[in-house]
């Protein structure tokens, strides 16, 4: 019995404990989108998150085209949740959701629109360093593309941080003369 307790005590520092990180707990100020601003636990218009007639308490309300980059530091195990077009919208645009991990698409919702039930996803993230949550406009422009990431959680043994997808550096170019030489 003493050997078992000693073994557990010696191995404890090498064990990695998992924790849950909810998407709505992260900094959404870095979400880059083509209209409006991302909202925590509300639609992009500030109304409750409702998809397919069902109300959700947790999530991020955004708009196409949007990009939300998460740094996982290779310690995440999985990401899961639901996606859908928000019901609090006068019209219905087509949208699609994607997860891109280390520059490879690992999940795609297909085209969705207002009134459809939320679509579930659950994806393995082991050994992934960065994952981008993308909302696309699905070929019909960005009008009325109110998109919700719902009850999204990451299981990880490390930290999850959101990162800006907009470069901080200004692009500088040399001035040039448009008039051709004689």
CSV table of N, CA and C in Angstrom, one decimal:
chain,number,residue,atom,x,y,z
A,1,UNK,N,0.8,-1.2,0.0
A,1,UNK,CA,0.0,0.0,0.0
A,1,UNK,C,0.9,1.3,0.0
A,2,UNK,N,1.9,1.3,0.8
A,2,UNK,CA,2.8,2.4,0.8
A,2,UNK,C,3.5,2.6,-0.5
A,3,UNK,N,3.9,1.5,-1.2
A,3,UNK,CA,4.5,1.6,-2.5
A,3,UNK,C,3.6,2.3,-3.5
A,4,UNK,N,2.3,1.9,-3.5
A,4,UNK,CA,1.3,2.5,-4.4
A,4,UNK,C,1.2,4.0,-4.2
A,5,UNK,N,1.1,4.4,-2.9
A,5,UNK,CA,1.0,5.8,-2.6
A,5,UNK,C,2.2,6.6,-3.0
A,6,UNK,N,3.4,6.0,-2.8
A,6,UNK,CA,4.7,6.6,-3.2
A,6,UNK,C,4.7,6.7,-4.7
A,7,UNK,N,4.3,5.7,-5.4
A,7,UNK,CA,4.3,5.7,-6.9
A,7,UNK,C,3.4,6.8,-7.4
A,8,UNK,N,2.2,7.0,-6.9
A,8,UNK,CA,1.3,8.0,-7.3
A,8,UNK,C,1.9,9.4,-7.0
A,9,UNK,N,2.5,9.5,-5.8
A,9,UNK,CA,3.1,10.8,-5.4
A,9,UNK,C,4.3,11.2,-6.4
A,10,UNK,N,5.0,10.2,-6.8
A,10,UNK,CA,6.2,10.4,-7.7
A,10,UNK,C,5.7,10.7,-9.1
A,11,UNK,N,4.6,10.1,-9.6
A,11,UNK,CA,4.1,10.3,-10.9
A,11,UNK,C,3.2,11.5,-11.1
A,12,UNK,N,2.7,12.1,-10.0
A,12,UNK,CA,1.8,13.2,-10.0
A,12,UNK,C,2.3,14.4,-10.8
A,13,UNK,N,3.6,14.8,-10.7
A,13,UNK,CA,4.0,15.9,-11.4
A,13,UNK,C,4.0,15.7,-12.9
A,14,UNK,N,4.0,14.4,-13.4
A,14,UNK,CA,4.1,14.2,-14.8
A,14,UNK,C,2.7,14.0,-15.4
A,15,UNK,N,1.7,14.0,-14.6
A,15,UNK,CA,0.3,13.9,-15.1
A,15,UNK,C,-0.2,15.3,-15.5
A,16,UNK,N,-0.9,15.3,-16.6
A,16,UNK,CA,-1.5,16.6,-17.1
A,16,UNK,C,-3.0,16.6,-16.8
A,17,UNK,N,-3.4,17.5,-16.1
A,17,UNK,CA,-4.8,17.6,-15.9
A,17,UNK,C,-5.5,18.5,-16.9
A,18,UNK,N,-6.7,18.0,-17.4
A,18,UNK,CA,-7.4,18.8,-18.4
A,18,UNK,C,-8.4,19.7,-17.7
A,19,UNK,N,-8.6,20.8,-18.4
A,19,UNK,CA,-9.6,21.8,-18.0
A,19,UNK,C,-10.4,22.2,-19.2
A,20,UNK,N,-11.6,22.8,-18.9
A,20,UNK,CA,-12.5,23.3,-19.9
A,20,UNK,C,-12.3,24.8,-20.0
A,21,UNK,N,-12.1,25.3,-21.3
A,21,UNK,CA,-12.1,26.7,-21.5
A,21,UNK,C,-13.3,27.0,-22.5
A,22,UNK,N,-14.2,27.8,-22.1
A,22,UNK,CA,-15.3,28.2,-22.9
A,22,UNK,C,-14.9,29.3,-23.8
A,23,UNK,N,-15.4,29.3,-25.1
A,23,UNK,CA,-15.1,30.3,-26.1
A,23,UNK,C,-15.5,31.7,-25.6
A,24,UNK,N,-16.7,31.8,-24.8
A,24,UNK,CA,-17.2,33.1,-24.4
A,24,UNK,C,-16.3,33.7,-23.2
A,25,UNK,N,-15.4,32.9,-22.7
A,25,UNK,CA,-14.5,33.4,-21.7
A,25,UNK,C,-13.2,34.1,-22.3
A,26,UNK,N,-13.0,34.0,-23.6
A,26,UNK,CA,-11.8,34.5,-24.2
A,26,UNK,C,-12.1,35.9,-24.7
A,27,UNK,N,-11.0,36.6,-25.0
A,27,UNK,CA,-11.1,38.0,-25.5
A,27,UNK,C,-11.6,38.0,-27.0
A,28,UNK,N,-12.8,38.6,-27.2
A,28,UNK,CA,-13.4,38.6,-28.5
A,28,UNK,C,-13.1,40.0,-29.2
A,29,UNK,N,-12.3,40.9,-28.5
A,29,UNK,CA,-12.0,42.1,-29.1
A,29,UNK,C,-11.1,41.9,-30.4
A,30,UNK,N,-10.4,40.8,-30.5
A,30,UNK,CA,-9.6,40.5,-31.6
A,30,UNK,C,-10.3,39.8,-32.8
A,31,UNK,N,-11.6,39.5,-32.6
A,31,UNK,CA,-12.3,38.9,-33.7
A,31,UNK,C,-12.4,39.9,-34.8
A,32,UNK,N,-12.0,39.5,-36.0
A,32,UNK,CA,-12.0,40.4,-37.2
A,32,UNK,C,-13.1,40.0,-38.0
A,33,UNK,N,-14.1,41.0,-38.3
A,33,UNK,CA,-15.2,40.6,-39.1
A,33,UNK,C,-15.6,41.8,-40.0
A,34,UNK,N,-16.3,41.5,-41.0
A,34,UNK,CA,-16.7,42.5,-42.1
A,34,UNK,C,-17.8,43.4,-41.7
A,35,UNK,N,-18.6,43.1,-40.6
A,35,UNK,CA,-19.7,44.0,-40.2
A,35,UNK,C,-19.9,43.8,-38.7
A,36,UNK,N,-20.1,44.9,-38.0
A,36,UNK,CA,-20.4,44.8,-36.6
A,36,UNK,C,-19.2,44.4,-35.7
A,37,UNK,N,-19.5,44.1,-34.5
A,37,UNK,CA,-18.5,43.6,-33.6
A,37,UNK,C,-19.0,42.3,-32.9
A,38,UNK,N,-18.1,41.4,-32.6
A,38,UNK,CA,-18.5,40.1,-32.0
A,38,UNK,C,-19.0,40.4,-30.6
A,39,UNK,N,-20.0,39.7,-30.2
A,39,UNK,CA,-20.7,39.8,-28.9
A,39,UNK,C,-20.6,38.6,-28.1
A,40,UNK,N,-20.4,38.7,-26.8
A,40,UNK,CA,-20.3,37.6,-25.9
A,40,UNK,C,-21.7,37.3,-25.4
A,41,UNK,N,-22.2,36.0,-25.5
A,41,UNK,CA,-23.5,35.5,-25.1
A,41,UNK,C,-24.6,36.3,-25.6
A,42,UNK,N,-24.4,37.0,-26.8
A,42,UNK,CA,-25.5,37.7,-27.5
A,42,UNK,C,-25.2,37.6,-29.0
A,43,UNK,N,-26.3,37.8,-29.8
A,43,UNK,CA,-26.1,37.9,-31.2
A,43,UNK,C,-25.3,39.1,-31.6
A,44,UNK,N,-24.9,39.2,-32.8
A,44,UNK,CA,-24.2,40.4,-33.3
A,44,UNK,C,-25.0,41.7,-33.1
A,45,UNK,N,-26.3,41.5,-33.0
A,45,UNK,CA,-27.2,42.7,-32.8
A,45,UNK,C,-27.4,43.0,-31.3
A,46,UNK,N,-26.9,42.1,-30.5
A,46,UNK,CA,-27.1,42.3,-29.0
A,46,UNK,C,-28.3,41.6,-28.5
A,47,UNK,N,-29.0,40.8,-29.3
A,47,UNK,CA,-30.2,40.1,-28.8
A,47,UNK,C,-29.8,38.7,-28.3
A,48,UNK,N,-30.7,38.0,-27.7
A,48,UNK,CA,-30.4,36.6,-27.2
A,48,UNK,C,-29.9,35.7,-28.4
A,49,UNK,N,-29.1,34.8,-28.1
A,49,UNK,CA,-28.6,33.8,-29.1
A,49,UNK,C,-29.7,32.8,-29.3
A,50,UNK,N,-30.3,32.8,-30.5
A,50,UNK,CA,-31.4,31.9,-30.8
A,50,UNK,C,-31.1,31.3,-32.2
A,51,UNK,N,-31.0,30.0,-32.3
A,51,UNK,CA,-30.8,29.3,-33.6
A,51,UNK,C,-31.8,28.2,-33.8
A,52,UNK,N,-32.5,28.2,-34.9
A,52,UNK,CA,-33.5,27.1,-35.1
A,52,UNK,C,-34.6,27.1,-34.1
A,53,UNK,N,-34.9,28.2,-33.5
A,53,UNK,CA,-36.0,28.3,-32.5
A,53,UNK,C,-35.5,28.0,-31.1
A,54,UNK,N,-34.3,27.6,-30.9
A,54,UNK,CA,-33.7,27.2,-29.6
A,54,UNK,C,-32.8,28.3,-29.1
A,55,UNK,N,-33.0,28.7,-27.8
A,55,UNK,CA,-32.2,29.7,-27.1
A,55,UNK,C,-31.0,29.1,-26.5
A,56,UNK,N,-29.9,29.8,-26.6
A,56,UNK,CA,-28.6,29.3,-26.0
A,56,UNK,C,-28.1,30.4,-25.1
A,57,UNK,N,-27.6,30.0,-24.0
A,57,UNK,CA,-27.0,31.0,-23.0
A,57,UNK,C,-25.6,31.4,-23.3
A,58,UNK,N,-24.8,30.5,-23.8
A,58,UNK,CA,-23.4,30.7,-24.0
A,58,UNK,C,-23.1,30.8,-25.5
A,59,UNK,N,-22.2,31.7,-25.9
A,59,UNK,CA,-21.7,31.7,-27.2
A,59,UNK,C,-21.1,33.0,-27.6
A,60,UNK,N,-20.8,33.1,-28.9
A,60,UNK,CA,-20.3,34.3,-29.5
A,60,UNK,C,-21.1,34.6,-30.7
A,61,UNK,N,-21.7,35.8,-30.8
A,61,UNK,CA,-22.5,36.3,-31.9
A,61,UNK,C,-21.6,37.1,-32.8
A,62,UNK,N,-21.5,36.7,-34.1
A,62,UNK,CA,-20.6,37.3,-35.0
A,62,UNK,C,-21.3,37.5,-36.4
A,63,UNK,N,-20.5,37.8,-37.4
A,63,UNK,CA,-21.1,38.1,-38.7
A,63,UNK,C,-20.1,37.6,-39.7
A,64,UNK,N,-20.5,37.3,-40.9
A,64,UNK,CA,-19.6,36.9,-41.9
A,64,UNK,C,-19.0,38.2,-42.5
A,65,UNK,N,-17.9,38.2,-43.0
A,65,UNK,CA,-16.8,37.2,-42.9
A,65,UNK,C,-16.1,37.4,-41.6
A,66,UNK,N,-15.9,36.4,-40.7
A,66,UNK,CA,-15.2,36.6,-39.5
A,66,UNK,C,-14.1,35.6,-39.3
A,67,UNK,N,-13.1,36.1,-38.5
A,67,UNK,CA,-12.0,35.2,-38.2
A,67,UNK,C,-11.6,35.4,-36.7
A,68,UNK,N,-11.5,34.3,-36.0
A,68,UNK,CA,-11.2,34.3,-34.6
A,68,UNK,C,-10.1,33.3,-34.4
A,69,UNK,N,-8.9,33.7,-34.1
A,69,UNK,CA,-7.7,32.9,-34.0
A,69,UNK,C,-7.3,32.6,-32.6
A,70,UNK,N,-7.2,31.3,-32.3
A,70,UNK,CA,-6.9,30.8,-30.9
A,70,UNK,C,-5.5,30.1,-30.9
A,71,UNK,N,-4.7,30.5,-29.9
A,71,UNK,CA,-3.4,29.9,-29.7
A,71,UNK,C,-3.6,28.8,-28.7
A,72,UNK,N,-3.3,27.6,-29.0
A,72,UNK,CA,-3.5,26.4,-28.2
A,72,UNK,C,-2.2,25.9,-27.6
A,73,UNK,N,-1.1,26.4,-28.1
A,73,UNK,CA,0.3,26.0,-27.7
A,73,UNK,C,0.5,24.4,-27.7
A,74,UNK,N,-0.3,23.8,-28.6
A,74,UNK,CA,-0.1,22.3,-28.7
A,74,UNK,C,-0.7,21.5,-27.6
A,75,UNK,N,-1.4,22.1,-26.6
A,75,UNK,CA,-1.8,21.4,-25.4
A,75,UNK,C,-3.3,21.1,-25.4
A,76,UNK,N,-4.1,21.5,-26.4
A,76,UNK,CA,-5.5,21.3,-26.4
A,76,UNK,C,-5.8,19.8,-26.8
A,77,UNK,N,-6.9,19.3,-26.4
A,77,UNK,CA,-7.3,18.0,-26.7
A,77,UNK,C,-8.4,18.0,-27.7
A,78,UNK,N,-9.4,18.9,-27.5
A,78,UNK,CA,-10.6,18.9,-28.4
A,78,UNK,C,-11.3,20.2,-28.3
A,79,UNK,N,-12.2,20.4,-29.3
A,79,UNK,CA,-13.1,21.6,-29.4
A,79,UNK,C,-14.4,21.0,-29.8
A,80,UNK,N,-15.5,21.5,-29.1
A,80,UNK,CA,-16.8,21.0,-29.5
A,80,UNK,C,-17.8,22.1,-29.2
A,81,UNK,N,-19.0,22.0,-29.9
A,81,UNK,CA,-20.1,23.0,-29.7
A,81,UNK,C,-21.0,22.9,-30.8
A,82,UNK,N,-21.7,24.0,-31.1
A,82,UNK,CA,-22.7,24.1,-32.1
A,82,UNK,C,-22.5,25.4,-32.9
A,83,UNK,N,-23.0,25.5,-34.1
A,83,UNK,CA,-23.0,26.7,-34.9
A,83,UNK,C,-24.3,26.8,-35.6
A,84,UNK,N,-24.6,28.1,-36.0
A,84,UNK,CA,-25.9,28.3,-36.7
A,84,UNK,C,-26.1,29.8,-37.0
A,85,UNK,N,-27.1,30.0,-37.9
A,85,UNK,CA,-27.5,31.3,-38.3
A,85,UNK,C,-28.5,31.8,-37.3
A,86,UNK,N,-28.3,33.0,-36.7
A,86,UNK,CA,-29.1,33.5,-35.7
A,86,UNK,C,-30.5,33.8,-36.2
A,87,UNK,N,-31.5,33.5,-35.4
A,87,UNK,CA,-32.9,33.7,-35.8
A,87,UNK,C,-33.3,35.2,-35.7
A,88,UNK,N,-32.7,36.0,-34.9
A,88,UNK,CA,-33.0,37.4,-34.7
A,88,UNK,C,-32.4,38.2,-35.9
A,89,UNK,N,-33.1,38.1,-37.0
A,89,UNK,CA,-32.6,38.6,-38.3
A,89,UNK,C,-33.8,38.8,-39.2
A,90,UNK,N,-33.9,40.0,-39.8
A,90,UNK,CA,-35.0,40.3,-40.7
A,90,UNK,C,-35.0,39.4,-42.0
A,91,UNK,N,-33.8,39.0,-42.4
A,91,UNK,CA,-33.7,38.3,-43.7
A,91,UNK,C,-32.8,37.1,-43.4
A,92,UNK,N,-32.6,36.3,-44.5
A,92,UNK,CA,-31.8,35.1,-44.3
A,92,UNK,C,-30.7,35.1,-45.4
A,93,UNK,N,-29.4,35.2,-44.9
A,93,UNK,CA,-28.3,35.0,-45.8
A,93,UNK,C,-27.7,33.6,-45.6
A,94,UNK,N,-26.9,33.2,-46.5
A,94,UNK,CA,-26.2,31.9,-46.4
A,94,UNK,C,-24.9,32.1,-45.8
A,95,UNK,N,-24.5,31.2,-44.8
A,95,UNK,CA,-23.2,31.3,-44.2
A,95,UNK,C,-22.7,29.9,-44.1
A,96,UNK,N,-21.4,29.8,-43.8
A,96,UNK,CA,-20.7,28.5,-43.5
A,96,UNK,C,-19.6,28.7,-42.5
A,97,UNK,N,-19.5,27.7,-41.7
A,97,UNK,CA,-18.5,27.8,-40.6
A,97,UNK,C,-17.4,26.8,-40.9
A,98,UNK,N,-16.2,27.2,-40.5
A,98,UNK,CA,-15.0,26.3,-40.7
A,98,UNK,C,-14.1,26.4,-39.5
A,99,UNK,N,-13.4,25.3,-39.2
A,99,UNK,CA,-12.3,25.3,-38.3
A,99,UNK,C,-11.0,25.0,-39.1
A,100,UNK,N,-10.0,25.8,-38.9
A,100,UNK,CA,-8.8,25.7,-39.6
A,100,UNK,C,-7.7,25.5,-38.6
A,101,UNK,N,-7.0,24.4,-38.5
A,101,UNK,CA,-6.0,24.1,-37.5
A,101,UNK,C,-4.7,24.0,-38.2
A,102,UNK,N,-3.7,24.8,-37.7
A,102,UNK,CA,-2.4,24.9,-38.3
A,102,UNK,C,-2.5,24.9,-39.8
A,103,UNK,N,-3.3,25.8,-40.4
A,103,UNK,CA,-3.5,26.1,-41.8
A,103,UNK,C,-4.1,25.0,-42.6
A,104,UNK,N,-4.8,24.0,-41.9
A,104,UNK,CA,-5.6,22.9,-42.7
A,104,UNK,C,-7.0,22.9,-42.2
A,105,UNK,N,-8.0,22.8,-43.1
A,105,UNK,CA,-9.4,22.8,-42.7
A,105,UNK,C,-9.6,21.4,-42.0
A,106,UNK,N,-10.1,21.4,-40.8
A,106,UNK,CA,-10.4,20.2,-40.1
A,106,UNK,C,-11.9,20.0,-39.9
A,107,UNK,N,-12.7,21.0,-40.1
A,107,UNK,CA,-14.2,20.8,-40.0
A,107,UNK,C,-14.9,21.9,-40.8
A,108,UNK,N,-16.0,21.6,-41.5
A,108,UNK,CA,-16.7,22.5,-42.3
A,108,UNK,C,-18.2,22.2,-42.1
A,109,UNK,N,-19.0,23.2,-41.9
A,109,UNK,CA,-20.4,23.0,-41.6
A,109,UNK,C,-21.3,22.7,-42.8
A,110,UNK,N,-20.8,23.2,-43.9
A,110,UNK,CA,-21.7,23.2,-45.1
A,110,UNK,C,-22.5,24.5,-45.0
A,111,UNK,N,-23.3,24.8,-46.0
A,111,UNK,CA,-24.1,26.1,-46.1
A,111,UNK,C,-25.2,26.0,-45.1
A,112,UNK,N,-25.4,27.1,-44.3
A,112,UNK,CA,-26.5,27.2,-43.3
A,112,UNK,C,-27.2,28.5,-43.5
A,113,UNK,N,-28.5,28.5,-43.1
A,113,UNK,CA,-29.2,29.8,-43.1
A,113,UNK,C,-30.2,29.8,-42.0
A,114,UNK,N,-30.8,31.0,-41.8
A,114,UNK,CA,-31.8,31.3,-40.7
A,114,UNK,C,-32.9,30.2,-40.8
A,115,UNK,N,-33.2,29.7,-39.6
A,115,UNK,CA,-34.3,28.7,-39.4
A,115,UNK,C,-33.8,27.3,-39.3
A,116,UNK,N,-32.6,27.0,-39.8
A,116,UNK,CA,-32.0,25.7,-39.7
A,116,UNK,C,-31.6,25.4,-38.2
A,117,UNK,N,-31.7,24.2,-37.8
A,117,UNK,CA,-31.2,23.9,-36.4
A,117,UNK,C,-29.7,24.0,-36.3
A,118,UNK,N,-29.2,24.3,-35.1
A,118,UNK,CA,-27.7,24.4,-35.0
A,118,UNK,C,-27.1,23.1,-35.3
A,119,UNK,N,-25.9,23.2,-35.8
A,119,UNK,CA,-25.1,22.0,-36.2
A,119,UNK,C,-24.0,21.7,-35.2
A,120,UNK,N,-24.0,20.5,-34.7
A,120,UNK,CA,-23.0,20.1,-33.7
A,120,UNK,C,-21.6,19.8,-34.4
A,121,UNK,N,-20.5,20.1,-33.7
A,121,UNK,CA,-19.2,19.7,-34.1
A,121,UNK,C,-18.4,19.2,-32.9
A,122,UNK,N,-17.5,18.3,-33.1
A,122,UNK,CA,-16.6,17.8,-32.1
A,122,UNK,C,-15.3,17.4,-32.8
A,123,UNK,N,-14.2,18.1,-32.5
A,123,UNK,CA,-13.0,17.8,-33.3
A,123,UNK,C,-11.8,17.7,-32.4
A,124,UNK,N,-10.9,16.7,-32.8
A,124,UNK,CA,-9.7,16.5,-32.0
A,124,UNK,C,-8.7,17.6,-32.4
A,125,UNK,N,-8.0,18.1,-31.3
A,125,UNK,CA,-7.0,19.2,-31.5
A,125,UNK,C,-5.6,18.8,-31.0
A,126,UNK,N,-5.4,17.5,-30.8
A,126,UNK,CA,-4.1,17.1,-30.2
A,126,UNK,C,-3.0,17.5,-31.1
A,127,UNK,N,-1.9,18.1,-30.6
A,127,UNK,CA,-0.7,18.6,-31.2
A,127,UNK,C,-1.0,19.7,-32.2
A,128,UNK,N,-2.1,20.4,-32.1
A,128,UNK,CA,-2.4,21.6,-32.9
A,128,UNK,C,-2.0,22.8,-32.1
A,129,UNK,N,-1.3,23.7,-32.8
A,129,UNK,CA,-0.8,24.9,-32.1
A,129,UNK,C,-1.8,26.1,-32.2
A,130,UNK,N,-2.4,26.3,-33.4
A,130,UNK,CA,-3.4,27.4,-33.6
A,130,UNK,C,-4.6,26.8,-34.3
A,131,UNK,N,-5.8,27.4,-33.9
A,131,UNK,CA,-7.0,27.0,-34.6
A,131,UNK,C,-7.7,28.3,-34.9
A,132,UNK,N,-8.3,28.4,-36.1
A,132,UNK,CA,-9.0,29.6,-36.5
A,132,UNK,C,-10.5,29.2,-36.7
A,133,UNK,N,-11.4,30.0,-36.1
A,133,UNK,CA,-12.8,29.8,-36.2
A,133,UNK,C,-13.3,30.8,-37.3
A,134,UNK,N,-13.7,30.3,-38.4
A,134,UNK,CA,-14.0,31.2,-39.6
A,134,UNK,C,-15.5,31.1,-39.9
A,135,UNK,N,-16.1,32.2,-40.2
A,135,UNK,CA,-17.5,32.3,-40.8
A,135,UNK,C,-17.4,32.9,-42.2
A,136,UNK,N,-17.8,32.1,-43.2
A,136,UNK,CA,-17.8,32.6,-44.6
A,136,UNK,C,-19.1,33.0,-45.0
A,137,UNK,N,-19.2,33.7,-46.2
A,137,UNK,CA,-20.4,34.2,-46.7
A,137,UNK,C,-21.2,33.3,-47.6
A,138,UNK,N,-20.6,32.2,-48.0
A,138,UNK,CA,-21.2,31.1,-48.7
A,138,UNK,C,-21.8,31.5,-50.1
A,139,UNK,N,-21.1,32.5,-50.7
A,139,UNK,CA,-21.4,32.8,-52.1
A,139,UNK,C,-22.4,33.9,-52.4
A,140,UNK,N,-23.1,34.4,-51.4
A,140,UNK,CA,-24.2,35.3,-51.6
A,140,UNK,C,-23.9,36.7,-51.0
A,141,UNK,N,-22.7,37.0,-50.6
A,141,UNK,CA,-22.4,38.3,-50.0
A,141,UNK,C,-22.6,38.2,-48.5
A,142,UNK,N,-22.3,39.3,-47.8
A,142,UNK,CA,-22.3,39.3,-46.4
A,142,UNK,C,-23.6,39.8,-45.8
A,143,UNK,N,-24.5,40.2,-46.6
A,143,UNK,CA,-25.8,40.8,-46.1
A,143,UNK,C,-26.6,39.8,-45.2
A,144,UNK,N,-26.9,40.2,-44.0
A,144,UNK,CA,-27.7,39.5,-43.0
A,144,UNK,C,-27.1,38.1,-42.6
A,145,UNK,N,-25.8,38.1,-42.6
A,145,UNK,CA,-25.1,36.8,-42.2
A,145,UNK,C,-24.8,36.8,-40.8
A,146,UNK,N,-25.8,36.8,-39.9
A,146,UNK,CA,-25.6,36.8,-38.5
A,146,UNK,C,-25.3,35.3,-38.0
A,147,UNK,N,-24.1,35.1,-37.5
A,147,UNK,CA,-23.6,33.8,-37.2
A,147,UNK,C,-23.3,33.6,-35.8
A,148,UNK,N,-23.6,32.4,-35.2
A,148,UNK,CA,-23.4,32.2,-33.8
A,148,UNK,C,-22.6,30.9,-33.6
A,149,UNK,N,-21.6,31.0,-32.7
A,149,UNK,CA,-20.8,29.9,-32.2
A,149,UNK,C,-21.4,29.6,-30.8
A,150,UNK,N,-22.0,28.5,-30.6
A,150,UNK,CA,-22.8,28.2,-29.4
A,150,UNK,C,-22.2,27.1,-28.5
A,151,UNK,N,-22.2,27.4,-27.2
A,151,UNK,CA,-21.7,26.4,-26.2
A,151,UNK,C,-20.4,25.7,-26.7
A,152,UNK,N,-19.5,26.6,-27.2
A,152,UNK,CA,-18.2,26.0,-27.7
A,152,UNK,C,-17.2,25.9,-26.5
A,153,UNK,N,-16.7,24.7,-26.4
A,153,UNK,CA,-15.7,24.5,-25.3
A,153,UNK,C,-14.5,23.8,-25.8
A,154,UNK,N,-13.3,24.2,-25.2
A,154,UNK,CA,-12.1,23.5,-25.6
A,154,UNK,C,-11.6,22.7,-24.3
A,155,UNK,N,-11.1,21.5,-24.5
A,155,UNK,CA,-10.6,20.7,-23.4
A,155,UNK,C,-9.1,20.8,-23.7
A,156,UNK,N,-8.3,21.3,-22.6
A,156,UNK,CA,-6.9,21.5,-22.8
A,156,UNK,C,-6.2,21.3,-21.4
A,157,UNK,N,-4.9,21.0,-21.5
A,157,UNK,CA,-4.0,20.9,-20.4
A,157,UNK,C,-3.2,22.2,-20.2
A,158,UNK,N,-3.4,23.1,-21.1
A,158,UNK,CA,-2.6,24.4,-21.1
A,158,UNK,C,-3.6,25.6,-21.1
A,159,UNK,N,-3.1,26.7,-21.6
A,159,UNK,CA,-3.9,27.9,-21.7
A,159,UNK,C,-4.3,28.1,-23.2
A,160,UNK,N,-5.4,28.7,-23.3
A,160,UNK,CA,-5.9,29.1,-24.7
A,160,UNK,C,-6.0,30.6,-24.7
A,161,UNK,N,-5.4,31.2,-25.7
A,161,UNK,CA,-5.5,32.7,-25.8
A,161,UNK,C,-5.9,33.1,-27.2
A,162,UNK,N,-6.7,34.2,-27.3
A,162,UNK,CA,-7.1,34.7,-28.6
A,162,UNK,C,-6.0,35.6,-29.1
A,163,UNK,N,-5.8,35.6,-30.4
A,163,UNK,CA,-4.8,36.4,-31.1
A,163,UNK,C,-5.4,37.2,-32.2
A,164,UNK,N,-4.8,38.4,-32.4
A,164,UNK,CA,-5.3,39.2,-33.6
A,164,UNK,C,-4.9,38.6,-34.9
A,165,UNK,N,-5.8,38.7,-35.9
A,165,UNK,CA,-5.4,38.2,-37.2
A,165,UNK,C,-5.1,39.3,-38.1
A,166,UNK,N,-5.0,40.5,-37.6
A,166,UNK,CA,-4.7,41.7,-38.3
A,166,UNK,C,-3.2,42.1,-37.9
A,167,UNK,N,-2.3,42.2,-38.9
A,167,UNK,CA,-1.0,42.5,-38.6
A,167,UNK,C,-0.9,43.9,-37.9
A,168,UNK,N,0.0,44.0,-36.9
A,168,UNK,CA,0.2,45.2,-36.2
A,168,UNK,C,1.1,46.2,-36.9
A,169,UNK,N,1.9,45.7,-37.9
A,169,UNK,CA,2.8,46.6,-38.6
A,169,UNK,C,2.1,47.3,-39.8
A,170,UNK,N,2.5,48.5,-39.9
A,170,UNK,CA,2.0,49.3,-41.1
A,170,UNK,C,2.8,48.9,-42.3
A,171,UNK,N,2.2,48.8,-43.4
A,171,UNK,CA,2.9,48.5,-44.7
A,171,UNK,C,3.4,49.8,-45.2
A,172,UNK,N,4.7,49.9,-45.5
A,172,UNK,CA,5.2,51.1,-46.0
A,172,UNK,C,5.7,50.9,-47.4
A,173,UNK,N,5.4,51.8,-48.3
A,173,UNK,CA,5.9,51.7,-49.6
A,173,UNK,C,6.6,53.0,-50.0
A,174,UNK,N,7.6,52.9,-50.9
A,174,UNK,CA,8.3,54.1,-51.4
A,174,UNK,C,7.4,54.8,-52.3
A,175,UNK,N,7.5,56.1,-52.3
A,175,UNK,CA,6.8,57.0,-53.3
A,175,UNK,C,7.4,56.8,-54.6
A,176,UNK,N,6.5,56.9,-55.6
A,176,UNK,CA,7.1,56.7,-57.0
A,176,UNK,C,6.3,57.7,-57.9
A,177,UNK,N,6.9,58.1,-59.0
A,177,UNK,CA,6.4,59.0,-60.0
A,177,UNK,C,5.6,58.2,-61.0
A,178,UNK,N,4.3,58.7,-61.2
A,178,UNK,CA,3.5,58.1,-62.2
A,178,UNK,C,3.7,58.5,-63.6
A,179,UNK,N,4.3,59.7,-63.8
A,179,UNK,CA,4.6,60.2,-65.1
A,179,UNK,C,5.8,59.5,-65.7
A,180,UNK,N,5.6,58.9,-66.9
A,180,UNK,CA,6.8,58.2,-67.5
A,180,UNK,C,7.9,59.1,-68.0
A,181,UNK,N,9.1,58.6,-68.0
A,181,UNK,CA,10.2,59.4,-68.4
A,181,UNK,C,10.1,59.6,-69.9
A,182,UNK,N,10.7,60.7,-70.4
A,182,UNK,CA,10.6,61.0,-71.8
A,182,UNK,C,11.5,60.1,-72.6
